[in-house]
XYZ file of C-alpha atoms in Angstrom:
431
model
C -19.694 -2.261 -2.325
C -19.649 -5.507 -0.367
C -16.721 -4.392 1.791
C -18.645 -1.305 2.919
C -21.754 -3.347 3.724
C -19.707 -5.854 5.677
C -17.809 -3.232 7.659
C -21.044 -1.363 8.361
C -22.568 -4.527 9.807
C -19.518 -5.005 12.045
C -19.710 -1.362 13.144
C -23.396 -1.728 14.040
C -22.519 -4.650 16.309
C -19.626 -2.795 17.924
C -17.041 -5.066 16.317
C -15.167 -2.259 14.525
C -12.818 -0.572 16.987
C -10.552 2.426 16.418
C -7.890 4.294 18.349
C -5.636 7.226 17.546
C -2.309 5.371 17.322
C -0.943 1.916 16.548
C 0.288 1.595 20.141
C -3.179 2.330 21.502
C -4.972 -0.075 19.199
C -2.536 -2.886 19.993
C -3.095 -2.267 23.707
C -6.840 -2.519 23.052
C -6.414 -5.818 21.194
C -4.388 -7.246 24.073
C -6.986 -6.114 26.620
C -9.912 -7.526 24.617
C -8.070 -10.794 23.981
C -7.291 -11.150 27.686
C -10.933 -10.561 28.627
C -12.133 -13.004 25.966
C -9.741 -15.660 27.255
C -11.103 -15.293 30.789
C -14.642 -15.734 29.461
C -13.551 -18.827 27.517
C -12.090 -20.314 30.704
C -15.326 -19.594 32.592
C -17.302 -21.321 29.838
C -14.975 -24.306 30.041
C -15.598 -24.569 33.776
C -19.370 -24.432 33.295
C -19.103 -27.184 30.678
C -17.230 -29.399 33.157
C -13.806 -29.148 31.529
C -12.003 -27.690 34.573
C -11.181 -24.482 32.722
C -9.062 -26.238 30.108
C -9.121 -24.672 26.657
C -9.019 -26.617 23.409
C -6.691 -24.045 21.849
C -8.854 -22.994 18.907
C -10.826 -20.406 20.857
C -8.874 -17.226 20.057
C -6.491 -15.946 17.379
C -5.061 -12.492 16.679
C -4.303 -11.651 13.034
C -2.087 -8.983 11.475
C -0.602 -8.306 8.059
C 3.134 -8.089 8.786
C 5.582 -10.277 10.678
C 6.674 -7.237 12.687
C 3.150 -6.639 13.999
C 2.673 -10.344 14.694
C 5.919 -10.506 16.684
C 4.920 -7.480 18.734
C 1.461 -8.898 19.417
C 2.839 -12.311 20.354
C 5.212 -10.737 22.850
C 2.427 -8.663 24.410
C -0.049 -11.554 24.605
C 2.520 -13.965 26.016
C 3.395 -11.338 28.621
C -0.251 -11.431 29.736
C -0.089 -15.218 30.034
C 3.114 -15.016 32.068
C 1.728 -12.309 34.332
C -1.377 -14.366 35.066
C 0.680 -17.456 35.885
C -0.755 -19.430 32.972
C 2.593 -20.753 31.717
C 5.022 -23.269 33.113
C 8.795 -22.895 33.262
C 10.187 -21.470 30.013
C 12.920 -23.105 27.959
C 14.847 -21.529 25.122
C 14.248 -23.170 21.747
C 16.546 -22.417 18.808
C 13.951 -21.679 16.100
C 14.578 -20.655 12.490
C 13.710 -17.028 13.294
C 15.888 -16.941 16.386
C 15.656 -18.167 19.944
C 12.135 -18.394 21.372
C 11.054 -19.078 24.939
C 8.453 -21.838 25.154
C 6.608 -23.133 28.186
C 3.780 -25.562 28.855
C 0.586 -23.682 27.965
C 2.152 -21.606 25.176
C 0.436 -21.312 21.826
C 2.659 -22.382 18.925
C 2.457 -22.114 15.144
C 4.221 -24.229 12.513
C 5.609 -22.197 9.623
C 6.580 -24.821 7.038
C 5.155 -27.974 5.502
C 7.337 -30.884 6.565
C 7.584 -34.610 7.293
C 10.152 -35.535 9.917
C 11.246 -38.139 12.439
C 11.952 -37.324 16.060
C 14.403 -39.921 17.468
C 13.220 -39.272 21.026
C 9.598 -40.008 20.088
C 9.887 -43.198 18.000
C 6.333 -44.263 18.900
C 4.991 -41.452 16.694
C 6.885 -42.640 13.631
C 6.986 -40.208 10.685
C 5.337 -36.943 11.679
C 3.965 -34.255 9.392
C 2.888 -30.674 9.893
C 1.499 -28.026 7.567
C 2.321 -24.371 7.199
C 0.017 -22.392 9.524
C -0.923 -25.266 11.847
C -1.622 -24.162 15.412
C -1.283 -25.986 18.686
C -0.588 -25.744 22.401
C 2.675 -26.744 24.074
C 2.095 -29.587 26.555
C 5.679 -29.978 27.794
C 9.138 -28.642 26.942
C 11.611 -31.314 28.078
C 12.337 -35.022 28.010
C 13.190 -37.304 30.924
C 16.802 -36.143 30.861
C 15.783 -32.486 31.048
C 16.783 -31.693 27.480
C 14.659 -29.439 25.272
C 11.877 -31.378 23.574
C 8.574 -29.770 22.662
C 5.431 -31.869 22.939
C 2.526 -30.167 21.204
C -1.193 -30.906 21.038
C -2.405 -29.595 17.681
C -5.805 -27.924 17.495
C -7.018 -30.881 15.421
C -6.277 -33.175 18.390
C -3.119 -34.811 17.045
C 0.141 -34.901 19.048
C 3.485 -33.768 17.643
C 6.924 -33.945 19.279
C 9.883 -31.965 17.974
C 13.373 -30.881 18.908
C 15.861 -28.385 17.560
C 17.328 -31.185 15.425
C 14.092 -32.430 13.837
C 11.975 -29.314 13.163
C 12.748 -25.696 14.028
C 10.398 -23.557 11.935
C 8.021 -22.613 14.750
C 7.021 -19.448 16.564
C 4.596 -18.306 19.217
C 1.041 -18.754 17.990
C -1.080 -16.271 19.901
C -0.966 -14.069 16.819
C -0.320 -14.990 13.193
C -0.086 -13.281 9.835
C -3.255 -13.298 7.764
C -1.388 -15.254 5.107
C -0.427 -18.006 7.566
C -3.978 -18.216 8.927
C -5.477 -19.465 5.655
C -7.107 -22.775 6.458
C -7.378 -22.079 10.199
C -10.737 -21.746 11.958
C -11.186 -20.513 15.531
C -14.076 -19.319 17.670
C -13.053 -15.655 17.707
C -10.516 -13.532 15.855
C -9.011 -10.118 16.536
C -7.822 -8.489 13.294
C -5.365 -5.583 13.185
C -6.153 -3.644 10.002
C -3.406 -1.568 8.384
C -3.190 0.436 5.188
C -1.240 -2.239 3.309
C -4.142 -4.707 3.390
C -6.263 -5.300 0.309
C -9.571 -6.942 -0.574
C -8.190 -10.486 -0.581
C -6.451 -10.181 2.790
C -9.562 -8.583 4.269
C -11.691 -11.502 3.108
C -9.260 -14.069 4.508
C -8.907 -12.304 7.856
C -12.653 -11.872 8.339
C -13.549 -15.504 7.551
C -11.330 -17.328 10.062
C -13.932 -17.322 12.865
C -16.890 -19.481 13.791
C -18.533 -17.095 16.244
C -17.098 -13.566 16.201
C -14.520 -11.333 14.544
C -13.411 -7.866 15.627
C -11.550 -5.442 13.378
C -9.143 -2.935 14.939
C -7.715 0.148 13.213
C -5.463 3.050 14.204
C -6.371 6.419 12.712
C -2.710 7.242 12.098
C -2.420 4.210 9.800
C -5.129 5.547 7.501
C -4.387 9.274 7.462
C -3.938 10.886 4.069
C -0.349 12.036 3.640
C 0.217 14.865 1.123
C 2.686 13.664 -1.480
C 6.193 15.116 -1.209
C 5.097 17.656 1.385
C 2.768 19.489 -0.999
C -0.523 20.907 0.186
C -3.509 19.145 -1.353
C -4.938 21.355 -4.114
C -8.444 21.507 -5.440
C -9.108 21.591 -9.155
C -11.761 24.239 -9.787
C -12.317 22.973 -13.318
C -12.972 19.440 -12.048
C -15.178 20.750 -9.252
C -14.998 21.345 -5.519
C -17.343 19.156 -3.482
C -18.268 19.737 0.143
C -20.570 21.539 2.528
C -21.524 25.089 1.573
C -20.753 26.794 4.877
C -20.991 30.470 3.902
C -21.766 32.840 1.050
C -21.389 36.594 0.845
C -19.427 39.460 -0.623
C -16.009 40.778 0.321
C -12.954 42.393 -1.200
C -10.766 39.872 -2.978
C -7.778 41.982 -1.896
C -8.700 43.442 1.533
C -6.162 46.272 1.264
C -7.411 47.444 -2.147
C -9.809 50.250 -1.221
C -10.733 50.906 -4.857
C -11.894 47.359 -5.524
C -15.583 46.492 -5.364
C -16.834 43.659 -3.202
C -16.997 40.335 -5.027
C -19.269 37.325 -4.357
C -17.690 34.314 -2.683
C -18.688 30.847 -1.496
C -16.906 28.880 1.238
C -16.929 25.103 0.724
C -15.762 22.714 3.455
C -14.316 19.558 1.922
C -14.110 16.113 3.518
C -10.633 16.707 4.934
C -12.020 19.595 7.000
C -10.371 22.396 5.025
C -12.455 25.350 3.826
C -11.921 26.622 0.281
C -13.124 30.111 -0.644
C -14.248 30.379 -4.256
C -14.722 33.756 -5.945
C -16.949 34.663 -8.860
C -19.623 37.124 -9.952
C -21.656 34.224 -11.362
C -21.696 32.236 -8.089
C -24.926 33.708 -6.592
C -26.892 33.013 -9.784
C -25.524 29.470 -10.067
C -26.465 28.707 -6.449
C -29.932 30.223 -6.815
C -30.742 28.364 -10.033
C -29.833 25.062 -8.370
C -31.885 25.818 -5.259
C -28.832 25.539 -3.017
C -28.780 26.835 0.557
C -26.019 27.106 3.119
C -25.485 23.746 4.774
C -26.151 21.750 1.603
C -23.510 19.484 0.110
C -22.603 20.866 -3.303
C -20.219 20.634 -6.206
C -19.080 23.999 -7.558
C -17.267 23.838 -10.872
C -15.509 26.532 -12.866
C -17.069 26.053 -16.281
C -14.890 28.237 -18.463
C -14.630 32.027 -18.663
C -16.503 34.922 -20.246
C -15.149 38.183 -21.663
C -16.432 41.236 -19.786
C -15.626 44.944 -19.671
C -14.586 46.404 -16.319
C -13.312 49.729 -14.999
C -9.733 49.327 -13.809
C -8.113 52.017 -11.582
C -4.888 53.418 -13.050
C -2.463 55.761 -11.256
C -0.700 58.291 -13.486
C 3.037 57.906 -12.879
C 3.731 61.619 -13.446
C 0.848 63.323 -11.632
C -0.012 60.591 -9.147
C -3.672 61.057 -9.970
C -5.977 58.088 -10.278
C -8.262 57.497 -13.207
C -10.320 54.550 -14.478
C -9.872 52.759 -17.762
C -12.252 50.305 -19.391
C -10.646 46.965 -20.149
C -11.754 43.525 -21.296
C -10.895 40.676 -18.940
C -11.736 36.994 -18.559
C -14.158 36.262 -15.710
C -14.807 32.808 -14.269
C -18.176 31.210 -14.967
C -19.409 28.878 -12.219
C -21.958 26.063 -12.249
C -23.461 24.551 -9.108
C -24.938 21.122 -8.368
C -26.613 20.100 -5.132
C -25.460 16.691 -3.944
C -27.367 16.510 -0.675
C -29.518 18.887 1.347
C -28.500 19.855 4.863
C -31.491 17.960 6.266
C -30.663 14.811 4.291
C -27.047 14.977 5.419
C -28.068 15.264 9.075
C -30.327 12.230 8.665
C -27.510 10.276 7.010
C -25.032 11.269 9.722
C -27.525 10.037 12.313
C -27.957 6.739 10.455
C -24.182 6.308 10.250
C -23.401 7.482 13.784
C -22.296 3.954 14.693
C -19.429 4.173 12.212
C -16.007 5.107 13.611
C -14.136 8.116 12.257
C -11.800 5.926 10.233
C -14.662 4.048 8.509
C -14.420 5.688 5.089
C -10.642 5.266 4.898
C -11.022 1.622 5.931
C -13.512 0.976 3.147
C -11.261 2.675 0.596
C -8.102 0.792 1.578
C -9.609 -2.624 2.272
C -11.605 -2.600 -0.985
C -8.484 -2.362 -3.142
C -7.664 -5.219 -5.441
C -4.209 -6.565 -4.654
C -3.642 -7.139 -8.366
C -3.816 -3.398 -8.975
C -1.504 -2.238 -6.204
C 2.169 -1.389 -6.498
C 4.851 -0.291 -4.071
C 3.790 3.299 -4.810
C 0.504 2.576 -3.026
C 2.443 1.997 0.185
C 5.098 4.714 -0.019
C 3.574 6.531 2.971
C 2.919 3.419 5.067
C 5.147 3.359 8.130
C 5.110 -0.443 8.274
C 6.081 -0.704 4.602
C 8.908 1.815 4.999
C 10.216 -0.037 8.057
C 10.067 -3.314 6.128
C 11.969 -1.806 3.191
C 14.627 -0.292 5.450
C 15.037 -3.600 7.268
C 15.375 -5.383 3.918
C 18.190 -3.013 2.974
C 20.028 -3.306 6.289
C 19.894 -7.104 6.373
C 21.518 -7.230 2.955
C 24.450 -5.019 3.875
C 23.381 -1.933 1.938
C 22.922 0.447 4.847
C 24.952 3.147 3.114
C 22.765 3.011 0.037
C 19.655 3.092 2.223
C 20.910 6.166 4.089
C 21.892 7.899 0.853
C 18.454 7.221 -0.580
C 16.861 8.674 2.538
C 18.969 11.824 2.153
C 18.024 12.129 -1.513
C 14.347 11.717 -0.639
C 14.580 14.464 1.970
C 16.226 16.838 -0.522
C 13.635 16.046 -3.197
C 10.864 16.658 -0.645
C 12.297 20.098 0.153
C 12.520 20.987 -3.532
C 8.959 19.798 -4.178
C 7.737 21.876 -1.235
C 9.455 24.966 -2.693
C 7.943 24.322 -6.143
C 4.518 23.755 -4.584
C 4.775 27.078 -2.744
C 5.601 28.893 -5.989
C 2.735 27.158 -7.753
C 0.378 28.349 -5.020
C 1.593 31.916 -5.502
C 1.164 31.755 -9.284
C -2.316 30.251 -8.904
C -3.316 33.039 -6.532
C -2.061 35.716 -8.918
C -3.921 34.086 -11.794
C -7.142 33.976 -9.776
C -6.754 37.633 -8.872
C -6.393 38.480 -12.542
C -9.577 36.525 -13.304
C -11.467 38.505 -10.660
C -10.420 41.918 -12.002
């Protein structure tokens, strides 16, 4: 769809960056932001502006407040380390005390009209939710805390703890708060909780360039309730045909004949061995060779007569009896030849490993998602736990966690038994 085309274009330009962990990808964002800021300062010098920045050059975007807070702290630390900020003053904001200094980026988090008694010349002031600016000074003539801010639209605002407190650092902002903002370059932290709408908003806040960052661990498939992912032979197993041959279904059964098998490597990297007398014919009729991408489907059963070894309980002698059994019937469909797949892999070599998962998650419609879609998301779980703690229901939260752990153990046990039953059933079908 359109999301895939868009992400592919970003990947081709090197604007889709991945790392193994959330920590690593955040470090990469901070490093890239720092380098981009230095380039912006150099451009300002060349344009005769003495290295001064307007403020609307760079913005980092993330989905959750927790990620935004972490990014703001890291980016402000860079500013402090490079000596880009003046003396800090503590400001009692709605979300808690924040240190502000001349040069800090600031964001307004609530629509409001207000008067600041210590700046009567400005008269009634107004700000909008999501407005961004740069702190010019942090104190009045008497040395008391008073923030003077130059908004990115060029207007000046002055505020104190008594007139307006719903502010925060503005190096990074949530995607939701950024609606309406436009900057030269954005750095977007993608996580599994994002949907199509948030993706569109985050990737349309820039005039010149946007970079999308993703951690592999945020997009890993997590087996539900600790169960191993199972393949449905009736629905079909799709993947690369890596090997075919004949072997004993039960290696220790010396009386059993060799049976045909096909090994299929699915997208998650696991190899599934499928057994069936009809497999070679199905593969041959479809013109399938090893290395091709195929779908093998169990298309019912057929009744056949086979010789089954029987050991006489009294004499211990072995004899063979003819019995009717159900045998799996397989159909095969070639999805892609090995050569075509190699060509496609070459064409898509610019895509990062996490590309497919990104497309799947970021293409979701927010209207169709529920909390169940995020049950394995670390950021969602942390948010839910924090919600519980802040409302004085820690005990309930802990009890729920214990119940979940017990249910997970029971599901794992049931899954193990199901695997054993499935294996026994498949053995019976191969007899």
